[in-house]
Short mmCIF file of C-alpha atoms and ligand atoms in Angstrom, two decimals:
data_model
loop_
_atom_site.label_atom_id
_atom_site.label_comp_id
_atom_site.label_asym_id
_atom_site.label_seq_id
_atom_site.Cartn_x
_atom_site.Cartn_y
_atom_site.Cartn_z
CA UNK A 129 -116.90 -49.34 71.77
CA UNK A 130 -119.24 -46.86 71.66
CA UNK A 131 -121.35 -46.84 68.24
CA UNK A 132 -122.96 -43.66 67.27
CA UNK A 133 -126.46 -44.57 64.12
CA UNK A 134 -126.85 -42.53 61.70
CA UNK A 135 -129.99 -40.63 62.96
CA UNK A 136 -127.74 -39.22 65.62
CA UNK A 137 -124.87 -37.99 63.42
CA UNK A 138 -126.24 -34.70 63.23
CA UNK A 139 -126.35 -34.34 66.92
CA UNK A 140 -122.57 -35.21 67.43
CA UNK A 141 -120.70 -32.52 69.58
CA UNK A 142 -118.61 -31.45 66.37
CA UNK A 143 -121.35 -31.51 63.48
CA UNK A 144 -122.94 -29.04 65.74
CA UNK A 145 -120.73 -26.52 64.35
CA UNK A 146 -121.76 -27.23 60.35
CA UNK A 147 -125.06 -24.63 59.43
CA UNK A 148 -128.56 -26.12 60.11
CA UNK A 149 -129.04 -26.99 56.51
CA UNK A 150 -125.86 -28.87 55.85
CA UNK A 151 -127.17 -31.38 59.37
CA UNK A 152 -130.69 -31.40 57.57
CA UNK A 153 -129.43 -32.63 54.78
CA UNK A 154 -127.36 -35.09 57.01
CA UNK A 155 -130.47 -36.40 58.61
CA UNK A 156 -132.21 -37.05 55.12
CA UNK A 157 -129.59 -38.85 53.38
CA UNK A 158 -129.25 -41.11 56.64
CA UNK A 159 -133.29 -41.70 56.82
CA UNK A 160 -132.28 -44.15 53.71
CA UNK A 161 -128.94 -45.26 53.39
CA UNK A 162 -126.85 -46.93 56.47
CA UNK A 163 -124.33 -45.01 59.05
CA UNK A 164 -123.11 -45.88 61.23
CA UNK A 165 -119.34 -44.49 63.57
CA UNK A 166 -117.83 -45.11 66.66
CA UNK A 167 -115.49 -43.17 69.31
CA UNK A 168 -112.30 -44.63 67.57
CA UNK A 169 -113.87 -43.19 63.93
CA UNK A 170 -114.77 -39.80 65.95
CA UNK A 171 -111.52 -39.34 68.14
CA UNK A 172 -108.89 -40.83 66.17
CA UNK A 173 -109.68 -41.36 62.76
CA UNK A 174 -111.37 -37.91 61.46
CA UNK A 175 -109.23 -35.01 61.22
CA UNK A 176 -112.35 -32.70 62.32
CA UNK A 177 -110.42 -29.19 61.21
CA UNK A 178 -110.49 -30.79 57.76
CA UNK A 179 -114.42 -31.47 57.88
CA UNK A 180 -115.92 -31.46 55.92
CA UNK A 181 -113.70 -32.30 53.28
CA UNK A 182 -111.93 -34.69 55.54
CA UNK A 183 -111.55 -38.25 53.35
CA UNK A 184 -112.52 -40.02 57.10
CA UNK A 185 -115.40 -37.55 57.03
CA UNK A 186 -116.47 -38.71 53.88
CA UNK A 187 -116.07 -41.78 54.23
CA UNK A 188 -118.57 -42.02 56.89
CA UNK A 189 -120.60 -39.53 56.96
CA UNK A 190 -123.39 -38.50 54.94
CA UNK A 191 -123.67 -36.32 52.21
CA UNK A 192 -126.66 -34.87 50.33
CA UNK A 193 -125.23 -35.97 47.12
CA UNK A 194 -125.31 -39.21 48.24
CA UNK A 195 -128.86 -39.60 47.06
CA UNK A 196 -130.11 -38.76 43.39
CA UNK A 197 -131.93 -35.37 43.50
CA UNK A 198 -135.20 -36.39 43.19
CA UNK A 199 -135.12 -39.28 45.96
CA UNK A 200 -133.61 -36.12 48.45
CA UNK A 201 -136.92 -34.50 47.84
CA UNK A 202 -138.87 -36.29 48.40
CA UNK A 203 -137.44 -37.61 51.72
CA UNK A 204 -136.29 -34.70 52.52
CA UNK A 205 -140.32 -32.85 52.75
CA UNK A 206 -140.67 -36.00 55.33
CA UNK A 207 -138.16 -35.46 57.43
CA UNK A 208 -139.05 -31.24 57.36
CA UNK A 209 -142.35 -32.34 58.19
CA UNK A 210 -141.28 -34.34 61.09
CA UNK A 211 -143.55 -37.01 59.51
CA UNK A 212 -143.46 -40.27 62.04
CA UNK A 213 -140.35 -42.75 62.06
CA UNK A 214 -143.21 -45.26 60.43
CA UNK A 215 -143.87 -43.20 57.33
CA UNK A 216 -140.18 -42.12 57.06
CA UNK A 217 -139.45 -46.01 56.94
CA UNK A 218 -141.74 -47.31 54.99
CA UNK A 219 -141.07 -44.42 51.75
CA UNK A 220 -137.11 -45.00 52.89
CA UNK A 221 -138.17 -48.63 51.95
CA UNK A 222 -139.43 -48.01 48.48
CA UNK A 223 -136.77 -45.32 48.14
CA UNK A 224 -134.12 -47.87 48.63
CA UNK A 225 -135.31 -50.16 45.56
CA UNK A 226 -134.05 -47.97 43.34
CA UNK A 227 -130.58 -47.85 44.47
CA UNK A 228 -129.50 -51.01 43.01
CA UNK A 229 -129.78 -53.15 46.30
CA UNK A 230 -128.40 -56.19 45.13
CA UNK A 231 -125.44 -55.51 42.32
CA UNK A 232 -123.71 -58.18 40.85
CA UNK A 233 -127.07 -60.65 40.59
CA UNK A 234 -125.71 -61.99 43.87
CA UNK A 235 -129.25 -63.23 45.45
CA UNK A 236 -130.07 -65.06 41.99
CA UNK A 237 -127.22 -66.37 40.46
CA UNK A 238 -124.26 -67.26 43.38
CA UNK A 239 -126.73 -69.36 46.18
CA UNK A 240 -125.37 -72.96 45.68
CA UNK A 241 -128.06 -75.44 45.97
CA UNK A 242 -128.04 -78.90 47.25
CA UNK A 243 -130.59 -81.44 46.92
CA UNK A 244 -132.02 -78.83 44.61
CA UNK A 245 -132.23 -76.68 48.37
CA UNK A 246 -130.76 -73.65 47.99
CA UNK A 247 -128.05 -73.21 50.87
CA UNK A 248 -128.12 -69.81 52.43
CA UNK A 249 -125.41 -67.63 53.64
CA UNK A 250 -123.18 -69.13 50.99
CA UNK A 251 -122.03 -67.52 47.74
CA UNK A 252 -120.44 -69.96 45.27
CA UNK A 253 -119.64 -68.27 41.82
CA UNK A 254 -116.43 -68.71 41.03
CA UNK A 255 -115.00 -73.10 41.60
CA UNK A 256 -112.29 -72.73 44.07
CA UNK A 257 -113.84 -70.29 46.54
CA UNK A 258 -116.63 -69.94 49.00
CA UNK A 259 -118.20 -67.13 50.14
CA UNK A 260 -120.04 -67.61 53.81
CA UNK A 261 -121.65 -65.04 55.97
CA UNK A 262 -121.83 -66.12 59.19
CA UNK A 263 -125.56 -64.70 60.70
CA UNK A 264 -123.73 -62.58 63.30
CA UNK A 265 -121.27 -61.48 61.47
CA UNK A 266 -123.56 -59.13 59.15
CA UNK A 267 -123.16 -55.72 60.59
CA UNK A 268 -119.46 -53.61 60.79
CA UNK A 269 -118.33 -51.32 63.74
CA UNK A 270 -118.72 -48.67 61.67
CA UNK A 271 -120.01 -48.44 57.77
CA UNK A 272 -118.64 -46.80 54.61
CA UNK A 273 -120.56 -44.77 52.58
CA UNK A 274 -119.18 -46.63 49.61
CA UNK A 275 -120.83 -49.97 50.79
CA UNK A 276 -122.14 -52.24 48.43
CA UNK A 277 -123.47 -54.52 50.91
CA UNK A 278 -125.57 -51.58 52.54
CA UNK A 279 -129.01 -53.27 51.91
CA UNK A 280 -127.90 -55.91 54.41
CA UNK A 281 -127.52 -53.26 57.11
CA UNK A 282 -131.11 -51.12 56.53
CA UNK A 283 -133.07 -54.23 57.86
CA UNK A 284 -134.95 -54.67 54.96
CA UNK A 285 -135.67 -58.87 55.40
CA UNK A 286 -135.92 -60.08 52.05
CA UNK A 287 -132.60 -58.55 51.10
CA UNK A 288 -130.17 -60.11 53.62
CA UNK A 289 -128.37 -63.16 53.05
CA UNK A 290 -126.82 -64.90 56.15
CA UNK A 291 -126.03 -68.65 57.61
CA UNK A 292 -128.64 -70.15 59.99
CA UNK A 293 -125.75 -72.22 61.43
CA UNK A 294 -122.24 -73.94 60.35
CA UNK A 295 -123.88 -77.25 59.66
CA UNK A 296 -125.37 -76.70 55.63
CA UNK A 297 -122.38 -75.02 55.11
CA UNK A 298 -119.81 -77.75 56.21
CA UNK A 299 -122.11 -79.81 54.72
CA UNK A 300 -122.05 -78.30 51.18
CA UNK A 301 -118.22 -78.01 51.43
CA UNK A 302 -117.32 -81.72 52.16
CA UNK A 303 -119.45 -82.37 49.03
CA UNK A 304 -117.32 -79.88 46.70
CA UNK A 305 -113.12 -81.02 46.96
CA UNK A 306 -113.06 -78.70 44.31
CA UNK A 307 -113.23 -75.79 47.02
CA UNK A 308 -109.55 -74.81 48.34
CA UNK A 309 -110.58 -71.59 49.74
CA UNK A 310 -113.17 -70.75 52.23
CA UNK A 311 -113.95 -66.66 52.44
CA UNK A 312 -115.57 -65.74 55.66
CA UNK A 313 -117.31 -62.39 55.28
CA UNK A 314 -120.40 -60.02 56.29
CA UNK A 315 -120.54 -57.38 57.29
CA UNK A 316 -117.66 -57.82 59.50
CA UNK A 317 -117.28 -61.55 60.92
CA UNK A 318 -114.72 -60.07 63.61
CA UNK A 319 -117.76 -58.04 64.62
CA UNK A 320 -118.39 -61.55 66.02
CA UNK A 321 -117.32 -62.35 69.75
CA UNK A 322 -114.63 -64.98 69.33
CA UNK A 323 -116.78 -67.60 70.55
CA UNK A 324 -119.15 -67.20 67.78
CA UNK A 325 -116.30 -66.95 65.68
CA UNK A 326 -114.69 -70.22 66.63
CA UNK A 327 -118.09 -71.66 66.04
CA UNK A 328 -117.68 -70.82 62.39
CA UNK A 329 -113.99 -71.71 61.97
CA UNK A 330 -113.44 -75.02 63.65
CA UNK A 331 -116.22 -77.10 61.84
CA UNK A 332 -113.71 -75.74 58.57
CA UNK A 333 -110.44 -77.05 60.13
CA UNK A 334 -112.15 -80.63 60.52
CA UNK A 335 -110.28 -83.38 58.59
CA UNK A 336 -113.48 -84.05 56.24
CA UNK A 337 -112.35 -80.85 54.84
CA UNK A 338 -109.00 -80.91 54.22
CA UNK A 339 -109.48 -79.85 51.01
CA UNK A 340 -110.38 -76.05 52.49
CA UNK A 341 -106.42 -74.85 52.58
CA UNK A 342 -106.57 -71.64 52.44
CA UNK A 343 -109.20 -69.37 54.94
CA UNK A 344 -109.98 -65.87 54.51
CA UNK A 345 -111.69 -63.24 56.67
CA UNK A 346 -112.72 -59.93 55.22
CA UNK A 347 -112.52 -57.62 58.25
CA UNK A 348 -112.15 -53.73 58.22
CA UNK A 349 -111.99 -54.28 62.02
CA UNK A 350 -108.33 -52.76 61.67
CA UNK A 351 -109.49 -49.75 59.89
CA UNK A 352 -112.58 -48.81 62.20
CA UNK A 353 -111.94 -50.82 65.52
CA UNK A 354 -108.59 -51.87 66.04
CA UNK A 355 -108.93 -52.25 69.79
CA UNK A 356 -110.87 -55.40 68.56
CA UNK A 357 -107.41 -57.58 68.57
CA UNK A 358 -106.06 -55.46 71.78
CA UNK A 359 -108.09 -54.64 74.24
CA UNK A 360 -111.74 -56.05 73.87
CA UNK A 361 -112.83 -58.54 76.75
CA UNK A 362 -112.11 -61.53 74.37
CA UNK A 363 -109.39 -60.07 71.87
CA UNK A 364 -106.56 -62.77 73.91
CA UNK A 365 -109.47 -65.37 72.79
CA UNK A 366 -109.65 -64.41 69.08
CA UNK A 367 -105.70 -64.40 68.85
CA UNK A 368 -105.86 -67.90 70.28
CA UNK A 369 -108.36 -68.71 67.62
CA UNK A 370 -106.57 -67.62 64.65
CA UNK A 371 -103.20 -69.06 65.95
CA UNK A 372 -104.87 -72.58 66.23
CA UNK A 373 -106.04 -72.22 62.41
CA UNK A 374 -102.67 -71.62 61.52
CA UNK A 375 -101.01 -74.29 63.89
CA UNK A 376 -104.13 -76.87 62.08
CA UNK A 377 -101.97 -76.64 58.44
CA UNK A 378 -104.01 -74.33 56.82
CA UNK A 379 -103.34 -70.64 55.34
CA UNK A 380 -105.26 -67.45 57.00
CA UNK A 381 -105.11 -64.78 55.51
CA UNK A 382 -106.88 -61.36 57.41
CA UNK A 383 -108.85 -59.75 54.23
CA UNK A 384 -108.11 -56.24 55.30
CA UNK A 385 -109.51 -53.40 54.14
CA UNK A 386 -107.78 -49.98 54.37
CA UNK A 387 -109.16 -46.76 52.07
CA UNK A 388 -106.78 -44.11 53.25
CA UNK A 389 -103.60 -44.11 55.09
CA UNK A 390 -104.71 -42.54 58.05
CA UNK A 391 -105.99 -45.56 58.74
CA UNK A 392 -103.06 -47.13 59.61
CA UNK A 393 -101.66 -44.17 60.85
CA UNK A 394 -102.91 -44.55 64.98
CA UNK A 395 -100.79 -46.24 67.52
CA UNK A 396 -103.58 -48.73 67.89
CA UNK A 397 -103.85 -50.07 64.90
CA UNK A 398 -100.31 -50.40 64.89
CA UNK A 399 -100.09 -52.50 67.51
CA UNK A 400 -103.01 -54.66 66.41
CA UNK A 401 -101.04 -55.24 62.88
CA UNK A 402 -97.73 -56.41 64.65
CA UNK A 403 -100.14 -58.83 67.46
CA UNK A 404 -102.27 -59.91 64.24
CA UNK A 405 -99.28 -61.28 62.49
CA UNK A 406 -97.51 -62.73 65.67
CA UNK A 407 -100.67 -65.18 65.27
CA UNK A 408 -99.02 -66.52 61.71
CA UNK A 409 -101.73 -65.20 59.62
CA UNK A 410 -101.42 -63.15 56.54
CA UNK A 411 -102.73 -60.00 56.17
CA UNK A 412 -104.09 -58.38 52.41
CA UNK A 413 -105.42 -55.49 51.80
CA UNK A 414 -107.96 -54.48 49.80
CA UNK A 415 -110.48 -51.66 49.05
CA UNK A 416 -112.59 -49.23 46.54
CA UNK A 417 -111.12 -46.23 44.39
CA UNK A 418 -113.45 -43.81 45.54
CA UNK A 419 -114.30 -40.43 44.90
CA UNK A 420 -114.20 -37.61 48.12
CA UNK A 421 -111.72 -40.44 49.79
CA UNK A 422 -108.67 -41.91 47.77
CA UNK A 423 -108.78 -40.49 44.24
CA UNK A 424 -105.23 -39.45 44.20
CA UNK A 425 -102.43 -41.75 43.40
CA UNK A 426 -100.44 -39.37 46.04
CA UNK A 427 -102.97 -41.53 48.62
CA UNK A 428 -102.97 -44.73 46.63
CA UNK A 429 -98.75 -44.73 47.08
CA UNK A 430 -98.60 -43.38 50.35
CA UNK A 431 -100.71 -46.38 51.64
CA UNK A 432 -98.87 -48.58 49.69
CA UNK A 433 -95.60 -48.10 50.86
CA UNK A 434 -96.89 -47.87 54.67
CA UNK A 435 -98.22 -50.92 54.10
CA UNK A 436 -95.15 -53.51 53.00
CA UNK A 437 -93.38 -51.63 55.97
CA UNK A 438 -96.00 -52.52 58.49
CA UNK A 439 -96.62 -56.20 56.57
CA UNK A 440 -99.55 -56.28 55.02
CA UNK A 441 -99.51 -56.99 51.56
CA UNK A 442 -101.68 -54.69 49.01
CA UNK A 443 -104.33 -57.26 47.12
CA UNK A 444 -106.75 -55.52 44.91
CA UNK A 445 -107.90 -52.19 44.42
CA UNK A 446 -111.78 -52.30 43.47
CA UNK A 447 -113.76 -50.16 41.13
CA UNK A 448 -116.79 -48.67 43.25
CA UNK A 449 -119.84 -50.68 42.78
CA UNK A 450 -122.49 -49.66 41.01
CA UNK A 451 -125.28 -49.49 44.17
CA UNK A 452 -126.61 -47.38 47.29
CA UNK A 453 -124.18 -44.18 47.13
CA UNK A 454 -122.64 -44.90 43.95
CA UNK A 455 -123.02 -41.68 42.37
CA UNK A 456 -121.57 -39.86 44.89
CA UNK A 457 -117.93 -42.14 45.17
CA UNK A 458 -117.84 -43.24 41.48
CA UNK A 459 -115.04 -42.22 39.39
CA UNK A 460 -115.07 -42.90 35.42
CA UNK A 461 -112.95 -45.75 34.67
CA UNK A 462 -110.79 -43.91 32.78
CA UNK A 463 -109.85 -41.92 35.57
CA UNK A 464 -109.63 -44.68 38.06
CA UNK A 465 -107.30 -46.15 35.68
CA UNK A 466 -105.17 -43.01 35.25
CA UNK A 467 -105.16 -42.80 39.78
CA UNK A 468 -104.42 -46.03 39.90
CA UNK A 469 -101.12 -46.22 37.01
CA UNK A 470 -100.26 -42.58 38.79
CA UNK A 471 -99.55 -44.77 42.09
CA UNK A 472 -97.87 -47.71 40.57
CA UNK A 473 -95.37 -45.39 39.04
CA UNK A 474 -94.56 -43.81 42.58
CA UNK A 475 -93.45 -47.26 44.47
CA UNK A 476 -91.17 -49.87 44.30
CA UNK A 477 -92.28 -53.14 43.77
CA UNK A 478 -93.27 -54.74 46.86
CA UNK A 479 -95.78 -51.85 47.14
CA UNK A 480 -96.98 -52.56 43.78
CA UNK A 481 -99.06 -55.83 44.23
CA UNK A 482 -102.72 -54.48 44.13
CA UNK A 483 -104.08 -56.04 40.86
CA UNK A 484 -106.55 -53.07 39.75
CA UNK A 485 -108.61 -51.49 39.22
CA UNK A 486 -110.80 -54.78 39.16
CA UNK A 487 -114.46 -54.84 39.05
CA UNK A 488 -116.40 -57.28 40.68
CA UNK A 489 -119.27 -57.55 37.89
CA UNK A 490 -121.62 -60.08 36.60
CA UNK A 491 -119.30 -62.51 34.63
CA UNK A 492 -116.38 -61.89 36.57
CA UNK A 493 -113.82 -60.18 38.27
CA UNK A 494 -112.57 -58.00 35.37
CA UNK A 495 -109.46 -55.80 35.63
CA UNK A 496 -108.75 -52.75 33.45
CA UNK A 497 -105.46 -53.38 32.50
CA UNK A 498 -104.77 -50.17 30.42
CA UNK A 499 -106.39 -48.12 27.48
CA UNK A 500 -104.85 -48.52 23.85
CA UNK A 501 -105.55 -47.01 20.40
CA UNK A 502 -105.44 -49.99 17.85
CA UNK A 503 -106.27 -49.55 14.42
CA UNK A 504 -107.76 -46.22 15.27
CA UNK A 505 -109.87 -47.15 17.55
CA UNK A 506 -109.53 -46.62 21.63
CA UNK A 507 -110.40 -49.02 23.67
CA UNK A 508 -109.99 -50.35 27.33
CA UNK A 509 -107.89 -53.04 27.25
CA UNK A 510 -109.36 -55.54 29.96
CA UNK A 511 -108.63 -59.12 31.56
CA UNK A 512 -110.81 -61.53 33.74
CA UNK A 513 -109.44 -62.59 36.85
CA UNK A 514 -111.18 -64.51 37.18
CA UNK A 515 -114.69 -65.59 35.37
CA UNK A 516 -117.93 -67.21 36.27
CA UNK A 517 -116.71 -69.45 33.20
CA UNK A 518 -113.08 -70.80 34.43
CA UNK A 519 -112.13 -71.13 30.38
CA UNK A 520 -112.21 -67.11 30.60
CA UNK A 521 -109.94 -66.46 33.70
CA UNK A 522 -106.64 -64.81 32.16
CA UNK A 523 -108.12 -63.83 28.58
CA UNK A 524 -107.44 -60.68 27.63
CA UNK A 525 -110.43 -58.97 25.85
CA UNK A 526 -111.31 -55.44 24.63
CA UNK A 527 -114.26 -52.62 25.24
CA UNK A 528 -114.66 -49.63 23.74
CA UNK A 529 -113.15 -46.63 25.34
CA UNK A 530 -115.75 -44.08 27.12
CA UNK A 531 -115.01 -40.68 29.01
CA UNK A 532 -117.73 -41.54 31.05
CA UNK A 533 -118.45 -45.25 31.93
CA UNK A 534 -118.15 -45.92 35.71
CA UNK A 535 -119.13 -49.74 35.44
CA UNK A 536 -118.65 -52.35 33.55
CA UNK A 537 -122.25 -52.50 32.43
CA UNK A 538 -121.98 -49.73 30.87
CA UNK A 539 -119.16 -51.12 28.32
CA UNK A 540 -119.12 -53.06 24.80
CA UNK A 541 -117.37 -55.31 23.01
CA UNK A 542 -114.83 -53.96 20.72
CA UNK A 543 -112.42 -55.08 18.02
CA UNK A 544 -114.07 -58.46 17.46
CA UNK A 545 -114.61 -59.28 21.21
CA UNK A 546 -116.69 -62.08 21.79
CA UNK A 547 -119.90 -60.64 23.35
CA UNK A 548 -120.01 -63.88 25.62
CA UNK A 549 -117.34 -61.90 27.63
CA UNK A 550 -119.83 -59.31 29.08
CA UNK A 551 -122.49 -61.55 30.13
CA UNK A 552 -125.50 -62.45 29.05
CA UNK A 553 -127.33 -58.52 28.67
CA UNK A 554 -124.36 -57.64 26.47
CA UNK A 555 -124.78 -61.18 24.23
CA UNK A 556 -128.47 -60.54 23.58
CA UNK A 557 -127.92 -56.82 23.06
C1 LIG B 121 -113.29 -61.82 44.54
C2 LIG B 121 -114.19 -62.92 44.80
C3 LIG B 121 -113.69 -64.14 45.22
C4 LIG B 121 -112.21 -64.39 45.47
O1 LIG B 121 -111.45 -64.26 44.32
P1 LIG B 121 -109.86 -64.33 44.36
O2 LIG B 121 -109.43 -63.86 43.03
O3 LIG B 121 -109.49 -65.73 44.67
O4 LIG B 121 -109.44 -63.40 45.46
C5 LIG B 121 -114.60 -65.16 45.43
N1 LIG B 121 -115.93 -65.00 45.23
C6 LIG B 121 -116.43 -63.83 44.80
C7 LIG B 121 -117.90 -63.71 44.58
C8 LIG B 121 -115.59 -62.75 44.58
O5 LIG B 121 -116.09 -61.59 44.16
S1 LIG B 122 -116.53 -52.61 56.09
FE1 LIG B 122 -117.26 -53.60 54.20
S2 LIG B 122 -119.27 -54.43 54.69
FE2 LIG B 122 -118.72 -52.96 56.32
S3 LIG B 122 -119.61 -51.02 55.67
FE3 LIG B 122 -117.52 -51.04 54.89
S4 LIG B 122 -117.68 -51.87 52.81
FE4 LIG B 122 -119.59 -52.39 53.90
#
């Protein structure tokens, strides 16, 4: 694989042909936020005589837009200046604070703690799943604009989260049998060579933790590298791995994550789907309603429908995050809503098993089932998934309706909705 950073995007053969200011502006929005592509993204994936309005195009590559005006400015006289990389860096630094680094209150609230030591690299918010991120595994073979674990990527220290080793985590496990699923994510943990990867996995298959029956691993490996499961030096040694998981009892399931049907339009990743599931794993998929990418149910559907034909099973269908590029790929709920019914109402069932659109926010994972006028009054009718308080999961509450809102956050209670439901910000309100 050959990975292209963002400071060279500009430079690529066919950006070339975009005018000098639309590569300047390229240049800025990259001196802050993460890109990254790769000669599979460049050759295979991006239509370029549909850049750049191509949805691969946007999905990786910067845009101006990308950052709020005033942040543009500011790096943008830098980067004009030719200022050196140092001084570029460090007011990219500050610059970055502002986006919203860490959404969710995922540093503070989700790091389990034992012995009153908080464990790192784990995530434990909601009781039956685990979240670990192996310490190789936090990068991706190429990034999405979208990403709302960008901060991880921009090496700023004190805002990554990773696992020193396997040994606090197994360790942490065997002391919670309330944990029946084990999510193995980054980054990209298949970013991993397989022998790193097996280093991670086997400690979970150990009979100690028997209790861990179900292992995921979010990859978009498919999406941006699929010669990861075909051709890389080690890819027979990863199939080996994942077959052994499945052949020790427990359910894998590949956490896929596809954005657009083109994706899973190349021979290659064809063939990695059909070797992939010859190993007895499961493959999901999951991904962000964005803006510029796949805010058209005609998308949503199409990828759908490819999807139960090629086996892999639609999951959820996430609201953008409210962090790094957000105001560039958010859509207003309402609208995400209306995308996402418009695709429902184009498939058949099988293709219609992406709960969404679901938003991964402070109390919980809380889906927008549908908007409703009751007693004069519209409102978003909503439902937790699941909740940071298990007595929540499956309780149907209600918000008041906005043309507007993007997140969560931005929400209230309505029609007698216990504030408790939107966290603590909304009960003290
Ligand atoms: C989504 C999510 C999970 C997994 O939830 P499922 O509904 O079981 O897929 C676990 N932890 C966190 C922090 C999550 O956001
Ligand atoms: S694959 Fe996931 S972690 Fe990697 S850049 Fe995309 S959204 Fe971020």
């Amino acid at each position: 694989m050959r990975a292209v950073p963002g400071e060279r995007l500009a430079d690529l053969p066919p950006v070339r042909a975009f005018d000098e200011a639309t590569r300047h502006e390229m240049r800025v929005v990259a001196s802050v936020l993460p890109f990254k592509v790769n000669n599979y993204v460049l050759d295979e994936l991006i239509d370029w005589d549909r850049a750049p309005d191509d949805p691969m195009f946007r999905l990786t590559f910067p845009h101006r837009a990308m950052l709020p005006e005033k942040m543009f400015a500011v790096m943008s006289d830098l980067v004009a200046a030719g200022a050196p990389r140092a001084v570029v860096r460090a007011e990219a630094d500050r610059q970055r604070r502002l986006l919203h680094p860490h959404p969710g209150g995922q540093l503070e609230l989700n790091v389990p703690r034992m012995g009153g030591v908080a464990v790192p690299g784990l995530q434990h918010k909601y009781r039956e799943t685990v979240l670990l991120f192996p310490a190789h595994g936090q990068t991706c073979h190429a990034y999405c604009g979208y990403c709302f674990r960008w901060a991880q990527f921009v090496g700023m220290p004190e805002l990554k989260q990773h696992l020193p080793g396997p040994d606090a985590a197994v360790e942490y496990l065997r002391a919670h049998p309330e944990v029946t699923d084990v999510l193995v994510t980054g980054g990209d943990p298949l970013i991993m060579s397989a022998d790193r990867l097996r280093a991670v996995l086997e400690p979970l298959l150990s009979p100690g933790l028997g209790h861990v029956r179900n292992i995921r691993i979010g990859t978009k490996a498919l999406s941006y590298w699929p010669y990861r499961f075909l051709t890389d030096p080690d890819a027979d040694d990863l199939m080996r791995l994942l077959s052994e998981c499945v052949a020790a009892g427990r359910s894998l399931a590949l956490m896929t994550h596809f954005s657009h049907g083109r994706e899973l339009s190349t021979p290659a990743v064809r063939r990695a789907i059909a070797r992939l599931r010859g190993t007895g794993a499961v493959l999901r998929a999951q991904a962000p309603m964005v803006r510029h990418v796949n805010d058209d149910p005609g998308v949503w559907a199409d990828m759908w429908r490819e999807m139960v034909q090629l086996g892999v099973q639609p999951y959820y269908t996430f609201v953008e995050r409210d962090t790094g590029a957000s105001e560039y790929f958010a859509l207003p709920l309402t609208r995400a809503l209306a995308v996402y019914q418009g695709a429902l109402r184009r498939v058949s069932g099988l293709a219609r098993t992406a709960r969404g659109p679901v938003m991964s926010a402070t109390p919980g994972k809380v889906l927008l089932s549908g908007e409703a006028e009751i007693g004069g009054q519209k409102v978003f009718v909503c439902s937790f998934l699941q909740s940071r308080e298990p007595g929540h999961t499956g309780r149907v509450f209600f918000a008041s309706w906005s043309p507007t809102a993007t997140w969560f956050d931005e929400l209230r209670p309505a029609l007698g909705t216990d504030p408790a439901f939107f966290g603590d910000a909304a009960a003290l309100a």
